[in-house]
Amino acid sequence: EAGVAQSPRYKIIEKRQSVAFWCNPISGHATLYWYQQILGQGPKLLIQFQNNGVVDDSQLPKDRFSAERLKGVDSTLKIQPAKLEDSAVYLCASSSRLLGTGELFFGEGSRLTVL
Amino acid sequence: AQSVTQLDSQVPVFEEAPVELRCNYSSSVSVYLFWYVQYPNQGLQLLLKYLSGSTLVESINGFEAEFNKSQTSFHLRKPSVHISDTAEYFCAVSKETSGSRLTFGEGTQLTVNP
């Protein structure tokens, strides 16, 4: 079974530029998460999707971050314009369940460096 | 809201020594508890989880964790570590009502030296 796929693995941009990250979850997983992991910190939830609907985006900085999952499968996270403090690893995870005790499966992450 | 505190940011140990990685949580509702491991340049992987029942849970590679409700702790232990256990370990919690939406601690870097 293929795992969670993310791209690109690494991205370096100047501040005020834009960037997009892509995630393809495990086949059949209805729930998808984007987490931000700043160096030396634990992952922090940005947004949670159930199929193509947003369940929780309360921690997403909506003035610069956006995310979509139009067909309920793969997802894109965009940052526009980027700030220095956005330098982090962006982790995508998927789960087969919205509620209950479903395990989260993580991709390898997309490392963003903002100069 | 729930929160997780991992009491040690770095734990260096020698090979074959025992180790304990400490985790405390705070929540006003019932929770599920997890330990995830992140090897260098890899994604997070589930190590073990407590959902209900026996308060002692084990992983396939010799780690165990005990849920202590009175002390709101979920410490991770291994009686004898290997070089290959070197990784970052994250404790995480989710509310029973929100299932797999996880709140993570800051992580503990375990370094096993020969």
mmCIF file of C-alpha atoms in Angstrom:
data_model
loop_
_atom_site.group_PDB
_atom_site.id
_atom_site.type_symbol
_atom_site.label_atom_id
_atom_site.label_comp_id
_atom_site.label_asym_id
_atom_site.label_seq_id
_atom_site.Cartn_x
_atom_site.Cartn_y
_atom_site.Cartn_z
ATOM 1 C CA GLU A 1 0.000 0.000 0.000
ATOM 2 C CA ALA A 2 1.414 3.378 -0.978
ATOM 3 C CA GLY A 3 1.940 5.869 1.825
ATOM 4 C CA VAL A 4 1.155 9.571 1.989
ATOM 5 C CA ALA A 5 2.957 11.368 -0.815
ATOM 6 C CA GLN A 6 4.117 14.974 -0.520
ATOM 7 C CA SER A 7 5.946 17.303 -2.863
ATOM 8 C CA PRO A 8 8.204 19.127 -3.116
ATOM 9 C CA ARG A 9 10.469 17.755 -0.377
ATOM 10 C CA TYR A 10 12.437 20.990 -0.180
ATOM 11 C CA LYS A 11 11.695 24.557 -1.191
ATOM 12 C CA ILE A 12 13.671 27.764 -0.704
ATOM 13 C CA ILE A 13 12.003 31.080 -1.424
ATOM 14 C CA GLU A 14 12.442 34.770 -0.660
ATOM 15 C CA LYS A 15 10.069 36.450 1.777
ATOM 16 C CA ARG A 16 6.917 37.803 0.156
ATOM 17 C CA GLN A 17 7.039 35.116 -2.536
ATOM 18 C CA SER A 18 4.408 32.394 -2.767
ATOM 19 C CA VAL A 19 4.714 28.622 -2.468
ATOM 20 C CA ALA A 20 2.426 25.617 -2.801
ATOM 21 C CA PHE A 21 2.695 22.148 -1.336
ATOM 22 C CA TRP A 22 0.873 19.083 -2.587
ATOM 23 C CA CYS A 23 -0.297 16.022 -0.713
ATOM 24 C CA ASN A 24 -1.810 12.748 -1.891
ATOM 25 C CA PRO A 25 -3.176 10.717 1.026
ATOM 26 C CA ILE A 26 -3.448 6.976 1.330
ATOM 27 C CA SER A 27 -6.111 5.658 -1.001
ATOM 28 C CA GLY A 28 -9.504 5.613 0.651
ATOM 29 C CA HIS A 29 -8.577 7.856 3.557
ATOM 30 C CA ALA A 30 -11.308 10.433 3.935
ATOM 31 C CA THR A 31 -9.626 12.586 6.570
ATOM 32 C CA LEU A 32 -6.605 14.721 5.710
ATOM 33 C CA TYR A 33 -4.543 17.003 7.913
ATOM 34 C CA TRP A 34 -1.883 19.637 7.353
ATOM 35 C CA TYR A 35 0.538 20.226 10.230
ATOM 36 C CA GLN A 36 3.308 22.815 10.580
ATOM 37 C CA GLN A 37 6.483 21.707 12.372
ATOM 38 C CA ILE A 38 8.892 24.501 13.212
ATOM 39 C CA LEU A 39 12.428 23.400 14.061
ATOM 40 C CA GLY A 40 12.624 22.255 17.669
ATOM 41 C CA GLN A 41 8.850 22.153 18.133
ATOM 42 C CA GLY A 42 6.139 19.582 17.817
ATOM 43 C CA PRO A 43 3.760 19.535 14.856
ATOM 44 C CA LYS A 44 0.884 22.004 15.074
ATOM 45 C CA LEU A 45 -2.389 21.443 13.262
ATOM 46 C CA LEU A 46 -3.176 23.939 10.514
ATOM 47 C CA ILE A 47 -6.257 22.431 8.906
ATOM 48 C CA GLN A 48 -8.326 19.261 8.852
ATOM 49 C CA PHE A 49 -10.457 18.047 5.944
ATOM 50 C CA GLN A 50 -13.127 15.392 5.834
ATOM 51 C CA ASN A 51 -13.515 14.454 2.171
ATOM 52 C CA ASN A 52 -13.569 17.871 0.481
ATOM 53 C CA GLY A 53 -14.998 19.787 3.445
ATOM 54 C CA VAL A 54 -13.085 21.695 6.118
ATOM 55 C CA VAL A 55 -13.592 20.330 9.637
ATOM 56 C CA ASP A 56 -11.212 22.621 11.508
ATOM 57 C CA ASP A 57 -9.146 25.537 10.233
ATOM 58 C CA SER A 58 -9.063 27.563 13.425
ATOM 59 C CA GLN A 59 -5.243 27.528 13.565
ATOM 60 C CA LEU A 60 -4.696 28.434 9.903
ATOM 61 C CA PRO A 61 -3.365 31.993 9.378
ATOM 62 C CA LYS A 62 -5.953 32.807 6.777
ATOM 63 C CA ASP A 63 -4.425 36.128 5.768
ATOM 64 C CA ARG A 64 -1.604 34.230 4.056
ATOM 65 C CA PHE A 65 -2.349 30.503 4.156
ATOM 66 C CA SER A 66 -4.967 28.681 2.127
ATOM 67 C CA ALA A 67 -5.710 25.019 1.557
ATOM 68 C CA GLU A 68 -8.070 23.074 -0.609
ATOM 69 C CA ARG A 69 -9.104 19.513 -1.279
ATOM 70 C CA LEU A 70 -11.444 19.972 -4.185
ATOM 71 C CA LYS A 71 -12.169 16.374 -5.150
ATOM 72 C CA GLY A 72 -11.787 14.893 -1.686
ATOM 73 C CA VAL A 73 -8.503 13.185 -2.559
ATOM 74 C CA ASP A 74 -5.294 15.186 -2.915
ATOM 75 C CA SER A 75 -4.788 18.560 -1.280
ATOM 76 C CA THR A 76 -2.792 21.725 -1.813
ATOM 77 C CA LEU A 77 -1.507 24.104 0.860
ATOM 78 C CA LYS A 78 -0.500 27.572 -0.315
ATOM 79 C CA ILE A 79 1.359 30.378 1.406
ATOM 80 C CA GLN A 80 1.136 33.851 -0.120
ATOM 81 C CA PRO A 81 3.039 35.987 0.746
ATOM 82 C CA ALA A 82 5.576 34.022 2.779
ATOM 83 C CA LYS A 83 7.211 35.412 5.905
ATOM 84 C CA LEU A 84 10.467 34.413 7.562
ATOM 85 C CA GLU A 85 8.556 32.720 10.395
ATOM 86 C CA ASP A 86 6.904 30.360 7.922
ATOM 87 C CA SER A 87 10.168 28.428 7.647
ATOM 88 C CA ALA A 88 9.138 24.961 8.794
ATOM 89 C CA VAL A 89 8.350 21.449 7.674
ATOM 90 C CA TYR A 90 4.794 21.066 6.431
ATOM 91 C CA LEU A 91 3.452 17.623 7.192
ATOM 92 C CA CYS A 92 0.474 16.027 5.574
ATOM 93 C CA ALA A 93 -1.311 13.161 7.317
ATOM 94 C CA SER A 94 -4.335 11.057 6.534
ATOM 95 C CA SER A 95 -6.673 8.833 8.473
ATOM 96 C CA SER A 96 -9.427 6.459 7.544
ATOM 97 C CA ARG A 97 -11.704 7.841 10.231
ATOM 98 C CA LEU A 98 -12.906 11.273 11.293
ATOM 99 C CA LEU A 99 -13.802 10.172 14.774
ATOM 100 C CA GLY A 100 -12.765 7.190 16.768
ATOM 101 C CA THR A 101 -9.261 5.958 17.114
ATOM 102 C CA GLY A 102 -7.916 5.932 13.608
ATOM 103 C CA GLU A 103 -4.158 6.123 13.360
ATOM 104 C CA LEU A 104 -2.634 9.072 11.507
ATOM 105 C CA PHE A 105 -0.289 8.230 8.621
ATOM 106 C CA PHE A 106 2.233 10.949 7.855
ATOM 107 C CA GLY A 107 4.105 11.867 4.723
ATOM 108 C CA GLU A 108 7.799 12.733 4.824
ATOM 109 C CA GLY A 109 7.045 16.434 4.825
ATOM 110 C CA SER A 110 7.904 19.473 2.731
ATOM 111 C CA ARG A 111 10.703 21.581 4.181
ATOM 112 C CA LEU A 112 10.289 25.307 3.500
ATOM 113 C CA THR A 113 13.070 27.836 3.984
ATOM 114 C CA VAL A 114 12.121 31.494 3.667
ATOM 115 C CA LEU A 115 15.068 33.872 3.188
ATOM 116 C CA ALA B 1 -8.311 22.467 25.139
ATOM 117 C CA GLN B 2 -5.770 19.761 25.745
ATOM 118 C CA SER B 3 -1.997 20.189 25.944
ATOM 119 C CA VAL B 4 1.053 17.962 26.153
ATOM 120 C CA THR B 5 4.330 18.579 27.959
ATOM 121 C CA GLN B 6 7.388 16.504 27.248
ATOM 122 C CA LEU B 7 9.682 17.115 30.158
ATOM 123 C CA ASP B 8 13.009 16.435 28.443
ATOM 124 C CA SER B 9 14.031 17.918 25.100
ATOM 125 C CA GLN B 10 17.136 15.714 24.810
ATOM 126 C CA VAL B 11 17.950 12.340 26.348
ATOM 127 C CA PRO B 12 21.406 10.863 25.683
ATOM 128 C CA VAL B 13 21.967 7.273 26.786
ATOM 129 C CA PHE B 14 24.411 4.476 26.158
ATOM 130 C CA GLU B 15 23.484 1.393 24.196
ATOM 131 C CA GLU B 16 21.778 -1.335 26.248
ATOM 132 C CA ALA B 17 20.878 1.131 29.023
ATOM 133 C CA PRO B 18 17.252 1.649 30.082
ATOM 134 C CA VAL B 19 15.470 4.835 29.098
ATOM 135 C CA GLU B 20 12.344 6.754 30.087
ATOM 136 C CA LEU B 21 10.878 9.613 28.065
ATOM 137 C CA ARG B 22 8.426 11.613 30.127
ATOM 138 C CA CYS B 23 5.094 12.961 28.960
ATOM 139 C CA ASN B 24 2.367 14.781 30.887
ATOM 140 C CA TYR B 25 -0.931 15.935 29.459
ATOM 141 C CA SER B 26 -3.693 18.276 30.439
ATOM 142 C CA SER B 27 -7.306 17.855 29.430
ATOM 143 C CA SER B 28 -10.726 18.421 30.906
ATOM 144 C CA VAL B 29 -12.201 15.498 28.979
ATOM 145 C CA SER B 30 -11.285 11.883 28.324
ATOM 146 C CA VAL B 31 -8.414 11.467 25.911
ATOM 147 C CA TYR B 32 -6.532 8.996 23.794
ATOM 148 C CA LEU B 33 -2.735 9.025 24.112
ATOM 149 C CA PHE B 34 -0.061 8.278 21.530
ATOM 150 C CA TRP B 35 3.674 8.100 21.053
ATOM 151 C CA TYR B 36 5.019 8.800 17.566
ATOM 152 C CA VAL B 37 8.622 8.377 16.436
ATOM 153 C CA GLN B 38 10.437 10.347 13.750
ATOM 154 C CA TYR B 39 13.660 8.912 12.371
ATOM 155 C CA PRO B 40 15.984 11.325 10.518
ATOM 156 C CA ASN B 41 14.527 12.518 7.208
ATOM 157 C CA GLN B 42 11.416 10.395 7.635
ATOM 158 C CA GLY B 43 7.786 11.064 8.496
ATOM 159 C CA LEU B 44 6.251 10.410 11.883
ATOM 160 C CA GLN B 45 5.278 6.822 12.619
ATOM 161 C CA LEU B 46 2.941 5.571 15.312
ATOM 162 C CA LEU B 47 4.870 3.737 18.037
ATOM 163 C CA LEU B 48 2.041 2.880 20.420
ATOM 164 C CA LYS B 49 -1.291 4.149 21.657
ATOM 165 C CA TYR B 50 -3.577 4.013 24.662
ATOM 166 C CA LEU B 51 -7.276 4.017 23.917
ATOM 167 C CA SER B 52 -8.866 2.140 26.823
ATOM 168 C CA GLY B 53 -8.477 -1.009 28.869
ATOM 169 C CA SER B 54 -5.083 -2.045 30.185
ATOM 170 C CA THR B 55 -3.054 1.002 31.178
ATOM 171 C CA LEU B 56 0.183 -0.612 29.989
ATOM 172 C CA VAL B 57 0.649 -0.666 26.230
ATOM 173 C CA GLU B 58 3.536 -2.113 24.266
ATOM 174 C CA SER B 59 5.095 -1.664 20.836
ATOM 175 C CA ILE B 60 6.557 -4.379 18.631
ATOM 176 C CA ASN B 61 10.126 -3.121 19.147
ATOM 177 C CA GLY B 62 10.254 -3.292 22.936
ATOM 178 C CA PHE B 63 8.916 0.099 24.010
ATOM 179 C CA GLU B 64 6.102 0.364 26.520
ATOM 180 C CA ALA B 65 4.096 3.196 28.007
ATOM 181 C CA GLU B 66 1.814 3.353 30.997
ATOM 182 C CA PHE B 67 -1.235 5.553 31.251
ATOM 183 C CA ASN B 68 -1.510 7.074 34.719
ATOM 184 C CA LYS B 69 -4.743 8.997 35.007
ATOM 185 C CA SER B 70 -4.128 10.360 38.497
ATOM 186 C CA GLN B 71 -0.786 11.818 37.467
ATOM 187 C CA THR B 72 -1.951 12.638 33.921
ATOM 188 C CA SER B 73 1.155 10.997 32.544
ATOM 189 C CA PHE B 74 2.027 8.644 29.687
ATOM 190 C CA HIS B 75 5.754 7.973 30.044
ATOM 191 C CA LEU B 76 7.580 5.876 27.441
ATOM 192 C CA ARG B 77 10.110 3.282 28.571
ATOM 193 C CA LYS B 78 12.470 0.715 27.119
ATOM 194 C CA PRO B 79 14.598 -1.567 29.312
ATOM 195 C CA SER B 80 17.512 -1.778 26.866
ATOM 196 C CA VAL B 81 17.999 0.615 23.925
ATOM 197 C CA HIS B 82 19.795 0.087 20.628
ATOM 198 C CA ILE B 83 21.665 2.500 18.390
ATOM 199 C CA SER B 84 18.758 2.206 15.958
ATOM 200 C CA ASP B 85 16.384 3.728 18.530
ATOM 201 C CA THR B 86 18.027 7.111 17.984
ATOM 202 C CA ALA B 87 15.186 9.354 16.852
ATOM 203 C CA GLU B 88 12.819 12.091 17.961
ATOM 204 C CA TYR B 89 9.840 10.917 19.979
ATOM 205 C CA PHE B 90 6.585 12.833 20.186
ATOM 206 C CA CYS B 91 3.829 12.341 22.725
ATOM 207 C CA ALA B 92 0.368 13.265 21.453
ATOM 208 C CA VAL B 93 -3.189 13.435 22.731
ATOM 209 C CA SER B 94 -6.603 13.545 21.149
ATOM 210 C CA LYS B 95 -10.015 14.028 22.678
ATOM 211 C CA GLU B 96 -12.258 10.994 22.518
ATOM 212 C CA THR B 97 -14.787 13.198 20.749
ATOM 213 C CA SER B 98 -12.353 14.388 18.072
ATOM 214 C CA GLY B 99 -10.762 11.062 17.305
ATOM 215 C CA SER B 100 -7.590 11.316 15.305
ATOM 216 C CA ARG B 101 -7.050 15.102 15.560
ATOM 217 C CA LEU B 102 -3.803 15.162 17.510
ATOM 218 C CA THR B 103 -2.128 17.726 19.763
ATOM 219 C CA PHE B 104 1.602 17.056 19.978
ATOM 220 C CA GLY B 105 4.244 17.757 22.570
ATOM 221 C CA GLU B 106 7.485 19.472 21.669
ATOM 222 C CA GLY B 107 9.389 16.235 21.207
ATOM 223 C CA THR B 108 12.285 14.445 22.910
ATOM 224 C CA GLN B 109 15.444 13.685 20.975
ATOM 225 C CA LEU B 110 16.732 10.291 22.083
ATOM 226 C CA THR B 111 20.367 9.714 21.186
ATOM 227 C CA VAL B 112 21.817 6.272 21.830
ATOM 228 C CA ASN B 113 25.594 6.220 21.992
ATOM 229 C CA PRO B 114 27.822 3.152 21.607
#
